C-alpha positions as CSV (number, residue, x, y, z in Angstrom):
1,X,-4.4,-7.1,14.1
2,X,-3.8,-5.2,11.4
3,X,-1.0,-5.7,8.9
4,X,0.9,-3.4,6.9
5,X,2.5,-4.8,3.6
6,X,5.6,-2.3,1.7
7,X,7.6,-2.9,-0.6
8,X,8.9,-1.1,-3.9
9,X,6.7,-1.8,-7.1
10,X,6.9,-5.4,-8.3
11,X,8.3,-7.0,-5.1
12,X,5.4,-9.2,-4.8
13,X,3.7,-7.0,-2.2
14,X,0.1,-8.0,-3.6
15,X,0.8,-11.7,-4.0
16,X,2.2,-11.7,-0.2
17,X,-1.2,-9.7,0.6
18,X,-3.6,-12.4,-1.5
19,X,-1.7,-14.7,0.1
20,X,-1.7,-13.9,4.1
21,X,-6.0,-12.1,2.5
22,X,-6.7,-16.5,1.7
23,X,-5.2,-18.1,4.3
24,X,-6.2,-16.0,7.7
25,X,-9.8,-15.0,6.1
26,X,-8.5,-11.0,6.5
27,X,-9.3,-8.6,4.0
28,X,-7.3,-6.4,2.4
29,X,-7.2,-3.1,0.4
30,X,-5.0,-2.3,-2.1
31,X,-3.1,1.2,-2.3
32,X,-3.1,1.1,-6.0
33,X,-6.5,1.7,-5.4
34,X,-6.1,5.2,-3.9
35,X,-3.2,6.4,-5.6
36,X,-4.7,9.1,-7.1
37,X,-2.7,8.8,-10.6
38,X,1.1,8.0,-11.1
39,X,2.3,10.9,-9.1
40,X,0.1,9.9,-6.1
41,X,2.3,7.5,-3.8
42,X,2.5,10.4,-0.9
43,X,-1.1,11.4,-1.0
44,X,-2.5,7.6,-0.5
45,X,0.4,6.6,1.9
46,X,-0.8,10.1,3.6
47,X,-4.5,8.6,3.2
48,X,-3.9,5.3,5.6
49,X,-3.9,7.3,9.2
50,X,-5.9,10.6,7.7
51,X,-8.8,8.4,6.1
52,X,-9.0,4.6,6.5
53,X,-7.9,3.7,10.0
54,X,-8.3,7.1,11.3
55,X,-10.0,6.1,15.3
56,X,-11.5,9.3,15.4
57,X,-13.9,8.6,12.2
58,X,-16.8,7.0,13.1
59,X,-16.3,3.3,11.2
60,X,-18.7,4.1,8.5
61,X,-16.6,7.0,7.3
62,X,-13.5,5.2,7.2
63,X,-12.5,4.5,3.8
64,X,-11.2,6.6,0.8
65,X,-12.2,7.5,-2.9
66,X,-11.4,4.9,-5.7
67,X,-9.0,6.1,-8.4
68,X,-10.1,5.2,-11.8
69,X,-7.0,4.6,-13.8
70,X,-8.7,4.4,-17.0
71,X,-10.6,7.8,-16.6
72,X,-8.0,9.3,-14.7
73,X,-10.5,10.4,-12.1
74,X,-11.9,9.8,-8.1
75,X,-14.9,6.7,-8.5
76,X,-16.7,5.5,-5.8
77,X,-16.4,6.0,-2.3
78,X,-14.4,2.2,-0.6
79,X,-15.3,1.7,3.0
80,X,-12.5,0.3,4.9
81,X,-13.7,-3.0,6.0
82,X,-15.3,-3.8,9.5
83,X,-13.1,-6.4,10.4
84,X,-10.8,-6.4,13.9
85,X,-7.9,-8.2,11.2
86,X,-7.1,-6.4,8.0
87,X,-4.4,-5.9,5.1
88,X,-3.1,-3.3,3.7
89,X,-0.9,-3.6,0.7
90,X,1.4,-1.0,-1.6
91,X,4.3,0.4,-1.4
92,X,3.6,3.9,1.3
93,X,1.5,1.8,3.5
94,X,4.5,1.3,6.3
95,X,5.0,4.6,8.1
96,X,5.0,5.6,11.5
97,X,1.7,7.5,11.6
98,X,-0.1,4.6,9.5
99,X,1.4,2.0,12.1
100,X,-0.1,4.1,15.2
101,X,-3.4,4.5,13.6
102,X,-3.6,1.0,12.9
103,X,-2.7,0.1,16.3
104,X,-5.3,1.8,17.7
105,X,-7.9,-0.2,15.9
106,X,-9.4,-3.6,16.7
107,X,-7.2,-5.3,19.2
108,X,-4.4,-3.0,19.2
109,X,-1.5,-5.2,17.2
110,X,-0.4,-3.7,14.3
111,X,2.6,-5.4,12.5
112,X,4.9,-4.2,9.3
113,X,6.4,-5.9,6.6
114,X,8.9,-5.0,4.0
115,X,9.4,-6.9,0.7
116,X,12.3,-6.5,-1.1
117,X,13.2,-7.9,-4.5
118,X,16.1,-7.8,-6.8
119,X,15.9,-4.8,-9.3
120,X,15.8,-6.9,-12.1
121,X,13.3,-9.1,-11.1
122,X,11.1,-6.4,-10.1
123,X,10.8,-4.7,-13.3
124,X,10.2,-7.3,-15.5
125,X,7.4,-8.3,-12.9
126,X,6.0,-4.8,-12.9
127,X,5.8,-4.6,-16.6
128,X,4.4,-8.0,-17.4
129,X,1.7,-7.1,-14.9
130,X,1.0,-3.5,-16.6
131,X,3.1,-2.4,-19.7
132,X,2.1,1.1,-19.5
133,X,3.9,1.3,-16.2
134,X,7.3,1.6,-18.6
135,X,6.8,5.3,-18.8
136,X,6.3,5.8,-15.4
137,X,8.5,3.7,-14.2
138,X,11.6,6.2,-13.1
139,X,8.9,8.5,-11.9
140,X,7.5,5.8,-9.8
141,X,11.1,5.0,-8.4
142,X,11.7,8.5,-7.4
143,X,8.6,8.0,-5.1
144,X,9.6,5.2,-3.8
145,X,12.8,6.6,-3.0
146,X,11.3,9.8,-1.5
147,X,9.1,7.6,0.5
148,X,11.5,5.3,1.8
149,X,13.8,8.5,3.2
150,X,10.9,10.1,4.8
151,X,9.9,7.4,6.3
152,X,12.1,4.7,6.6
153,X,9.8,1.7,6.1
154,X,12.3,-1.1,6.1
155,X,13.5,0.1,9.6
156,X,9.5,-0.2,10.7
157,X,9.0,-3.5,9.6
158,X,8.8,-6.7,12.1
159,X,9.6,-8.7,9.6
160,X,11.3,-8.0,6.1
161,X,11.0,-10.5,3.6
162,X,13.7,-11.1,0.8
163,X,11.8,-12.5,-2.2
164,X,13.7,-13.7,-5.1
């Protein structure tokens, strides 16, 4: 099974993902890992299906390049993990194509969730967890919002999760 986490930024995507990542022994990637910089959300959502569940890639070449926020640059290569249950967590993860290629992988079940979180709450999450994100913060949001119209994530989900 294979388990898709979305969710606008400081919903508590990653602390859902740690979460389910402790207690079912599943490991989990991070998008924020493959965003490549703060105007990246499309490119890693797009990255999902193209690169790291992609069933016509051989397993070893599943994966995707590492985005160094501190040099602003692609880092090593991250192999998705060989594991018939995984998580992946950020907000883009939850589309149509990412679902399909995920079902197609290990036993077939892939499953969606959407986390949603007051505004409010939200914010002052994201920024006690990364001040810088203040500046980028609007651009972010228009992302998000671009996202969630393309794709309509909350509409994919199997379960949506109201937290807070």
């Amino acid at each position: 099974m294979i388990l898709l986490i979305d969710g606008r930024a400081g919903s508590g995507k990653t602390t859902l993902a740690a979460k389910f990542g402790r207690v079912l022994g599943w490991p989990v990637i991070h998008l924020e890992d493959a965003y490549p910089g703060w105007d990246g959300l499309a490119a890693a959502s797009d990255l999902v299906a193209r690169s790291m569940l992609n069933p016509s890639l051989p397993a070893h070449q599943r994966g995707f390049r590492r985005w160094d926020w501190y040099a602003a640059d692609f880092a090593e290569w991250v192999q998705t993990p060989r594991s018939p249950s995984l998580i992946i967590e950020g907000c883009g993860a939850l589309t149509r194509d990412n679902l399909e290629a995920a079902a197609s992988l290990g036993d077939g079940q892939a499953w969606g969730v959407w986390v949603e979180t007051p505004d409010a709450t939200r914010f002052d999450r994201a920024m006690a967890r990364d001040g810088h994100f203040r500046e980028y913060w609007d651009m972010w949001a228009r992302q998000e919002d671009e996202h969630i119209a393309e794709h309509s994530p909350r509409c994919l989900a199997d379960w949506v999760i109201r937290n807070g």
